[in-house]
mmCIF file of C-alpha atoms and ligand atoms in Angstrom:
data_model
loop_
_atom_site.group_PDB
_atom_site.id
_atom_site.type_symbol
_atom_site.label_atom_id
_atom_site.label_comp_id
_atom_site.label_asym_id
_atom_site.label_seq_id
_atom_site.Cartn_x
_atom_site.Cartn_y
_atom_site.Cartn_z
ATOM 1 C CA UNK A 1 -6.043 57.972 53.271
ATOM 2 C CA UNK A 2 -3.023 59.912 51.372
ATOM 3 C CA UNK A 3 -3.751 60.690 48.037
ATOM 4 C CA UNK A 4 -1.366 60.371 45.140
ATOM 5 C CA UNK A 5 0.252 62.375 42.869
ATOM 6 C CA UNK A 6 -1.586 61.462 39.865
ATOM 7 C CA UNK A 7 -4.985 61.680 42.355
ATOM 8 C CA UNK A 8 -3.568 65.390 42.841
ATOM 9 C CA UNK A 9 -2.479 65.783 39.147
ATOM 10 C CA UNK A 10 -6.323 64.586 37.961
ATOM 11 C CA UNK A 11 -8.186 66.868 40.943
ATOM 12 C CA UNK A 12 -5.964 70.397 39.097
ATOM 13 C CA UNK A 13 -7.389 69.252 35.963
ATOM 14 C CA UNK A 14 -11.104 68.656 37.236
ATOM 15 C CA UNK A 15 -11.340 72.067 38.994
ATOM 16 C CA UNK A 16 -8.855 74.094 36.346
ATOM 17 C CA UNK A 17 -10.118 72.803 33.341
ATOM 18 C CA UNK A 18 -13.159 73.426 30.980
ATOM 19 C CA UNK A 19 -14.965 69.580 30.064
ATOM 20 C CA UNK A 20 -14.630 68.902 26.307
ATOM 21 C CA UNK A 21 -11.456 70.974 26.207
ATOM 22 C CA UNK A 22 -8.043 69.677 25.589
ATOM 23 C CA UNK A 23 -5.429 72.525 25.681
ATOM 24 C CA UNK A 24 -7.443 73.792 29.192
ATOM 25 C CA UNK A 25 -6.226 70.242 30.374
ATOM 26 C CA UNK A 26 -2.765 70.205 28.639
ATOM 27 C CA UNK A 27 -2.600 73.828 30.290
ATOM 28 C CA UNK A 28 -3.912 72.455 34.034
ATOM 29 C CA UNK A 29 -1.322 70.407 33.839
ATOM 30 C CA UNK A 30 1.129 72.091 33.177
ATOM 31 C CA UNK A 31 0.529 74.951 35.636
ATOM 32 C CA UNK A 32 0.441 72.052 38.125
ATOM 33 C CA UNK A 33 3.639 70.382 37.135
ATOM 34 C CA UNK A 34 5.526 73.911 37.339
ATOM 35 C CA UNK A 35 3.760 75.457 40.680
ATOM 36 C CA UNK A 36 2.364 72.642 42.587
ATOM 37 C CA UNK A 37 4.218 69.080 42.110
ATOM 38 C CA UNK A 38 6.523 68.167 39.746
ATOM 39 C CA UNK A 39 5.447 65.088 37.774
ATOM 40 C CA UNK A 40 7.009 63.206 34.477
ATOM 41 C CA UNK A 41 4.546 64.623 32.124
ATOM 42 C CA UNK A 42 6.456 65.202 28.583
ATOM 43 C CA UNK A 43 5.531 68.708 29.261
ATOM 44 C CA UNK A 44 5.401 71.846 27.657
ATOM 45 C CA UNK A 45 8.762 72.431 25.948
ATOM 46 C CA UNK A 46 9.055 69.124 24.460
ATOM 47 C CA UNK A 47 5.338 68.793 23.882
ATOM 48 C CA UNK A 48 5.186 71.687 21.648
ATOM 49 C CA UNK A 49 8.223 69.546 19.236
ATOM 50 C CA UNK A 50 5.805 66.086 19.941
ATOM 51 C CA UNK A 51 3.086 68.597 18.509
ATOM 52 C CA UNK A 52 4.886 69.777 15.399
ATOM 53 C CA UNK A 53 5.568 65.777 14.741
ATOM 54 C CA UNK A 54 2.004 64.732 15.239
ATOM 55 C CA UNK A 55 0.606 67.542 13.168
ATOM 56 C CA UNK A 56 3.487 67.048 10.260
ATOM 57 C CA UNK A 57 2.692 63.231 9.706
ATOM 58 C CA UNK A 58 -1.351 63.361 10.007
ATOM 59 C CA UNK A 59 -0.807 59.855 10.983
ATOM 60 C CA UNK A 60 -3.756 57.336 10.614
ATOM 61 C CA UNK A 61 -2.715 54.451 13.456
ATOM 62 C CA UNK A 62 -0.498 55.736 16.520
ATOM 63 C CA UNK A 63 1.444 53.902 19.641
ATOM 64 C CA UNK A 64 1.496 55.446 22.703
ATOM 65 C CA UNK A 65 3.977 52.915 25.216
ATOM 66 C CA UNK A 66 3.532 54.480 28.884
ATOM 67 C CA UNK A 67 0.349 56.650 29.697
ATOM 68 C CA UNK A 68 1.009 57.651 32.853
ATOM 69 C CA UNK A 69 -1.767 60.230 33.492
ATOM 70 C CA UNK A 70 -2.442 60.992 29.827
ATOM 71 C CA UNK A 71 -1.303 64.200 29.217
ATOM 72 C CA UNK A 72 0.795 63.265 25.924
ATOM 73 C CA UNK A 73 -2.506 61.249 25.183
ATOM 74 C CA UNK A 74 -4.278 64.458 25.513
ATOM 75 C CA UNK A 75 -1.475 66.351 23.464
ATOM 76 C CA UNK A 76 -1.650 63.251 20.678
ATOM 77 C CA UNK A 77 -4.922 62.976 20.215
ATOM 78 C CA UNK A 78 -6.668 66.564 20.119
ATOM 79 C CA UNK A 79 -4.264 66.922 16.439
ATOM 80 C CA UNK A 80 -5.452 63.596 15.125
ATOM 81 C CA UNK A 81 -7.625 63.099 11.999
ATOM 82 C CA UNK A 82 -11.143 61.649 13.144
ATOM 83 C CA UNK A 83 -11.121 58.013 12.172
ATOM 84 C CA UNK A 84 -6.968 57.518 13.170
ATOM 85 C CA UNK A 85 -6.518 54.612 15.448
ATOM 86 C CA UNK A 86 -4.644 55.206 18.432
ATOM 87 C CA UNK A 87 -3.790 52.842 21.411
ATOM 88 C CA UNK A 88 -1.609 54.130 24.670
ATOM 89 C CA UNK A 89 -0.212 51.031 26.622
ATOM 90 C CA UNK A 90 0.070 51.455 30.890
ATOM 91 C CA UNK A 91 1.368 48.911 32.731
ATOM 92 C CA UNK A 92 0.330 50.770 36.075
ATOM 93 C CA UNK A 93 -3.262 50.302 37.033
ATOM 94 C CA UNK A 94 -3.050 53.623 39.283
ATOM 95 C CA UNK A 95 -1.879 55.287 36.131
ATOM 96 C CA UNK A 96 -4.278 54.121 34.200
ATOM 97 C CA UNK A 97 -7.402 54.772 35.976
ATOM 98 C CA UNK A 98 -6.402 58.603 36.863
ATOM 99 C CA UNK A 99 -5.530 58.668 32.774
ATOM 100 C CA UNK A 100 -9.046 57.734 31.576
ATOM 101 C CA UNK A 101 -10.110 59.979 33.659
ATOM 102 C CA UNK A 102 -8.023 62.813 32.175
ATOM 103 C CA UNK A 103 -8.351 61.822 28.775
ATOM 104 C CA UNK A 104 -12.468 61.359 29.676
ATOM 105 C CA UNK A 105 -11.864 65.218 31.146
ATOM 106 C CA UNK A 106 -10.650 66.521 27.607
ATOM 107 C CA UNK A 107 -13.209 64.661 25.749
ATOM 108 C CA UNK A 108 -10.989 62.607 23.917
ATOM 109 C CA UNK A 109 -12.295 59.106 25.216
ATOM 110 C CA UNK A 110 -13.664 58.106 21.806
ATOM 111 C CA UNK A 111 -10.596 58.807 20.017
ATOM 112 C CA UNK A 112 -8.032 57.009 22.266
ATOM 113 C CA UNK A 113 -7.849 53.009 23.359
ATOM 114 C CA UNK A 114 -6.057 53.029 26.508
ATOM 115 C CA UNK A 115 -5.231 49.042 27.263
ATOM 116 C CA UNK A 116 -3.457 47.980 30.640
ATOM 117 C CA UNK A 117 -0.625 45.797 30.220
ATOM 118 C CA UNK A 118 2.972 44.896 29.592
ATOM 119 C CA UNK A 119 4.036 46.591 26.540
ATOM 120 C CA UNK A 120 6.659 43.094 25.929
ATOM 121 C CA UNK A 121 3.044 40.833 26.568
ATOM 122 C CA UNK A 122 1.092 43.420 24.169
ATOM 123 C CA UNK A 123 2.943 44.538 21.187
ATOM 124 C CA UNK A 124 3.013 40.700 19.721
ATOM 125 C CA UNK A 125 -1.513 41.156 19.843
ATOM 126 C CA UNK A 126 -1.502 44.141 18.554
ATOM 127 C CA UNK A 127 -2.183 43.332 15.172
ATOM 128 C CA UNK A 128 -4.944 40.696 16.027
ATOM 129 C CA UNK A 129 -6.496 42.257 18.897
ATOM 130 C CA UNK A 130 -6.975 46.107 17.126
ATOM 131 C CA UNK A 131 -6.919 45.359 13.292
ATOM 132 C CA UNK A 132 -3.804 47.174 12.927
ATOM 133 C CA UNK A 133 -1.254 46.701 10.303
ATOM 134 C CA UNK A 134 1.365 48.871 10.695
ATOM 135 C CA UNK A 135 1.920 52.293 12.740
ATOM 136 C CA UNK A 136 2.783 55.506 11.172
ATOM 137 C CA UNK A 137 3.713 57.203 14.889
ATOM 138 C CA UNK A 138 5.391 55.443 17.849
ATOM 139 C CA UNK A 139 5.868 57.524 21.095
ATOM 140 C CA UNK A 140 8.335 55.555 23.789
ATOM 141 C CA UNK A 141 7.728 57.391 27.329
ATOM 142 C CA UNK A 142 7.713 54.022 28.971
ATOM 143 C CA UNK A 143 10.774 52.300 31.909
ATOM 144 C CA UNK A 144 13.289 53.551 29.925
ATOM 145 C CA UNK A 145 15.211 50.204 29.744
ATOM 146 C CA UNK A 146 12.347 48.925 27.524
ATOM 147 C CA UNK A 147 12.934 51.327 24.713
ATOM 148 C CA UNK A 148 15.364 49.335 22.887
ATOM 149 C CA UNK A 149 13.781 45.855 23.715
ATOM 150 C CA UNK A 150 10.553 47.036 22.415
ATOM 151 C CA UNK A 151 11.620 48.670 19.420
ATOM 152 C CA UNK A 152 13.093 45.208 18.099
ATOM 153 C CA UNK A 153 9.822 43.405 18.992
ATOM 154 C CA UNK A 154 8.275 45.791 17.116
ATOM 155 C CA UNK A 155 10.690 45.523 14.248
ATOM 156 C CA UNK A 156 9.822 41.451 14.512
ATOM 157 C CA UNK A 157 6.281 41.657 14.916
ATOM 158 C CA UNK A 158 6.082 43.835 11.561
ATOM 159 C CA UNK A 159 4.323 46.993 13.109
ATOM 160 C CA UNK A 160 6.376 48.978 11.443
ATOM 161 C CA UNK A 161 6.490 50.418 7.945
ATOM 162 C CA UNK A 162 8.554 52.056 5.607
ATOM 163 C CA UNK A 163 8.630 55.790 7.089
ATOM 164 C CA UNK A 164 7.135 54.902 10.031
ATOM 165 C CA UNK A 165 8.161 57.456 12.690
ATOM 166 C CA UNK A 166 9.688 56.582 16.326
ATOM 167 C CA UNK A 167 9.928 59.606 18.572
ATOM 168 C CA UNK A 168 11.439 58.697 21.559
ATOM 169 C CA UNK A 169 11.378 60.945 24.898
ATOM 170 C CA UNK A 170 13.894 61.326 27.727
ATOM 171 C CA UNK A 171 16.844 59.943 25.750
ATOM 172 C CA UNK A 172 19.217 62.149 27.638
ATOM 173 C CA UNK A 173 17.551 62.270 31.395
ATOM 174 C CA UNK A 174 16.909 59.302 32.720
ATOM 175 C CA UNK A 175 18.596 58.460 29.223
ATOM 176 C CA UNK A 176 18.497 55.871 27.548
ATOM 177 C CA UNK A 177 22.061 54.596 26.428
ATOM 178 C CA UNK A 178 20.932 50.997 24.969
ATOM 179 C CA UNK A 179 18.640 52.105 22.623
ATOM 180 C CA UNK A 180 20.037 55.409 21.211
ATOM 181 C CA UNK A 181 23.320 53.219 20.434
ATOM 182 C CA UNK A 182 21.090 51.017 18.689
ATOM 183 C CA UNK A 183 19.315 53.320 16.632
ATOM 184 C CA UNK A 184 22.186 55.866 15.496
ATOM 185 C CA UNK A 185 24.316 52.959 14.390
ATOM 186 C CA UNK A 186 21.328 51.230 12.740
ATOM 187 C CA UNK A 187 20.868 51.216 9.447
ATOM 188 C CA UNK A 188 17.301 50.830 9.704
ATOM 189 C CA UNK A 189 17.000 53.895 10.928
ATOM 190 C CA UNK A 190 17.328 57.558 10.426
ATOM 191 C CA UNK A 191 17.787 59.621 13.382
ATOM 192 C CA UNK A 192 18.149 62.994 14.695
ATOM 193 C CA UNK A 193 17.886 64.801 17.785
ATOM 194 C CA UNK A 194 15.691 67.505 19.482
ATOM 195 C CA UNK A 195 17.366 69.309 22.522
ATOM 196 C CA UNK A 196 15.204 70.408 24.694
ATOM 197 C CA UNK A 197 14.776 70.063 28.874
ATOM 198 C CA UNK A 198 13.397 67.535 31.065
ATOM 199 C CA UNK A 199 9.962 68.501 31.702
ATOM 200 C CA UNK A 200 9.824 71.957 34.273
ATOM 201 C CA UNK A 201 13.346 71.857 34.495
ATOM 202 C CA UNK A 202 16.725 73.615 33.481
ATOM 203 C CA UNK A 203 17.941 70.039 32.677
ATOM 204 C CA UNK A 204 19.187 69.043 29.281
ATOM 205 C CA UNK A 205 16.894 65.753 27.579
ATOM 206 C CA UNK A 206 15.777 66.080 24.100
ATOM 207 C CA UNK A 207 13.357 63.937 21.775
ATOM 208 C CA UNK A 208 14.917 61.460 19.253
ATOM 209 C CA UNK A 209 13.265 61.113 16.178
ATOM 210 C CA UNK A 210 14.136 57.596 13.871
ATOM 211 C CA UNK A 211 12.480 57.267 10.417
ATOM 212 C CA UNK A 212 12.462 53.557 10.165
ATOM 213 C CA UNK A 213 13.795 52.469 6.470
ATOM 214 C CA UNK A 214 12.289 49.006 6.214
HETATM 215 C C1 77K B 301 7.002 54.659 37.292
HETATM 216 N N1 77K B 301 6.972 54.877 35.865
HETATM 217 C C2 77K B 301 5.952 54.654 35.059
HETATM 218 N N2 77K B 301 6.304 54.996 33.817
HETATM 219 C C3 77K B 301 7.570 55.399 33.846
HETATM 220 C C4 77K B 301 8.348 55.822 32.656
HETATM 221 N N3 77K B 301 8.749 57.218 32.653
HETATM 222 C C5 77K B 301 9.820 57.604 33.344
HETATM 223 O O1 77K B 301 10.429 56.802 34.039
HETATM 224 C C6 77K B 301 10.241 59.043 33.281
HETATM 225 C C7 77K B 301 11.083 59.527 34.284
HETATM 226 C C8 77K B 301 11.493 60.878 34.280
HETATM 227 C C9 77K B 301 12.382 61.378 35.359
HETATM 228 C C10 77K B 301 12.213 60.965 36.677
HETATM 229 C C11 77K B 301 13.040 61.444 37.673
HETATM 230 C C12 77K B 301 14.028 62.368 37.366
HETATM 231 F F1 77K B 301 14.823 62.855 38.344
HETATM 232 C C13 77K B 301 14.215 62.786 36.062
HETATM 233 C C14 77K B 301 13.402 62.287 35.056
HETATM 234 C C15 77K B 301 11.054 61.744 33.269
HETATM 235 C C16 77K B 301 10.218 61.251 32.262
HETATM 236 O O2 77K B 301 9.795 62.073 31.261
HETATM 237 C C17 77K B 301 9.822 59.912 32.252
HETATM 238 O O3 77K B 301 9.031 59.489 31.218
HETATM 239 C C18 77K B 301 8.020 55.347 35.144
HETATM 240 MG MG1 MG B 302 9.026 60.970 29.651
#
């Protein structure tokens, strides 16, 4: 039977990288994405600005919303401090299963929850189901038409604090129109943008970053 991409993606990292180490996976990947098969990692460009975010706020609780194969889980988690909480959300099982695998690779499986799911049927349990109050660090990588719908459930749910962070990928390609209207013109929010490229490319996308106000 055909394999997949993310089958593909997880086999580079397996026979590239070291076990127990997270920048030989980030790095697999990477070298995968560029030579072999192009795939919608966050990649390297813009994961070096997610890294400089992560590593500013030292944040103790931390959204992921869209795995995919867990690189930016990888990229996330290796800078967190030991006892931060940090849940990714995948609504793709296929996605899921090659990302704990990936994230098992790096030796990060004790420091991430990865939980399969709707992020629209999740983010309402989150507080129950993990003991979490608020989150300091939300990164959107998810169907980009969810962005904006998601960021108010959050907003109504009360996951998010004064100076809680949202740091929002691909806002320019795909792009997503909805939600950076929403949160430029929102006063909740303070925004600014981090040009960049879509991941392997010569493409403009950037990172948005919103400081929610409360
Ligand atoms: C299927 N699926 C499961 N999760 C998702 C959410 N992610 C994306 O859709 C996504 C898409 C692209 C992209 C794709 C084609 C293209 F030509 C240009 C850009 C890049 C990204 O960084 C992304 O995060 C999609
Ligand atoms: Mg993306």
């Amino acid at each position: 039977t055909q394999s997949t991409r993310p089958q593909r993606l997880l086999s580079a990292v397996q026979k590239n990288a070291t076990r127990g180490d997270p920048c030989s996976v980030v790095r697999a990947i990477d070298d995968f994405c560029r030579h072999k098969e192009w795939a919608m990692n966050v990649g390297d460009e813009k994961g070096c600005i997610l890294d400089s975010v992560v590593s500013e706020m030292n944040p103790a609780a931390v959204l992921e919303l869209g795995t995919y194969c867990g690189y930016s889980t990888v990229r996330i988690a290796r800078l967190l401090p030991p006892d931060a909480k940090f849940i990714t959300l995948e609504f793709n099982p296929g996605f899921a299963a090659i990302a704990r695998q990936v994230i098992a690779w790096a030796g990060l499986e004790e420091k991430v929850q990865l939980v399969e799911g709707a992020s629209g049927d999740w983010i309402p349990k989150i507080k129950e189901q993990f003991g979490i109050k608020t989150f300091d660090l939300v990164f959107l990588d998810h169907w980009k038409d969810r962005y904006l719908p998601d960021t108010k459930l959050m907003e109504e749910c009360g996951l998010l604090r004064k100076g809680s962070v949202l740091l929002a990928d691909n806002v320019i390609c795909p792009g997503t129109p909805d939600y950076l209207e929403y949160i430029r013109s929102s006063p909740k929010y303070e925004s600014r943008y981090f040009k960049s490229h879509l991941e392997y490319t010569k493409v403009e996308d950037g990172l948005e970053k919103s400081i929610f106000l409360g």
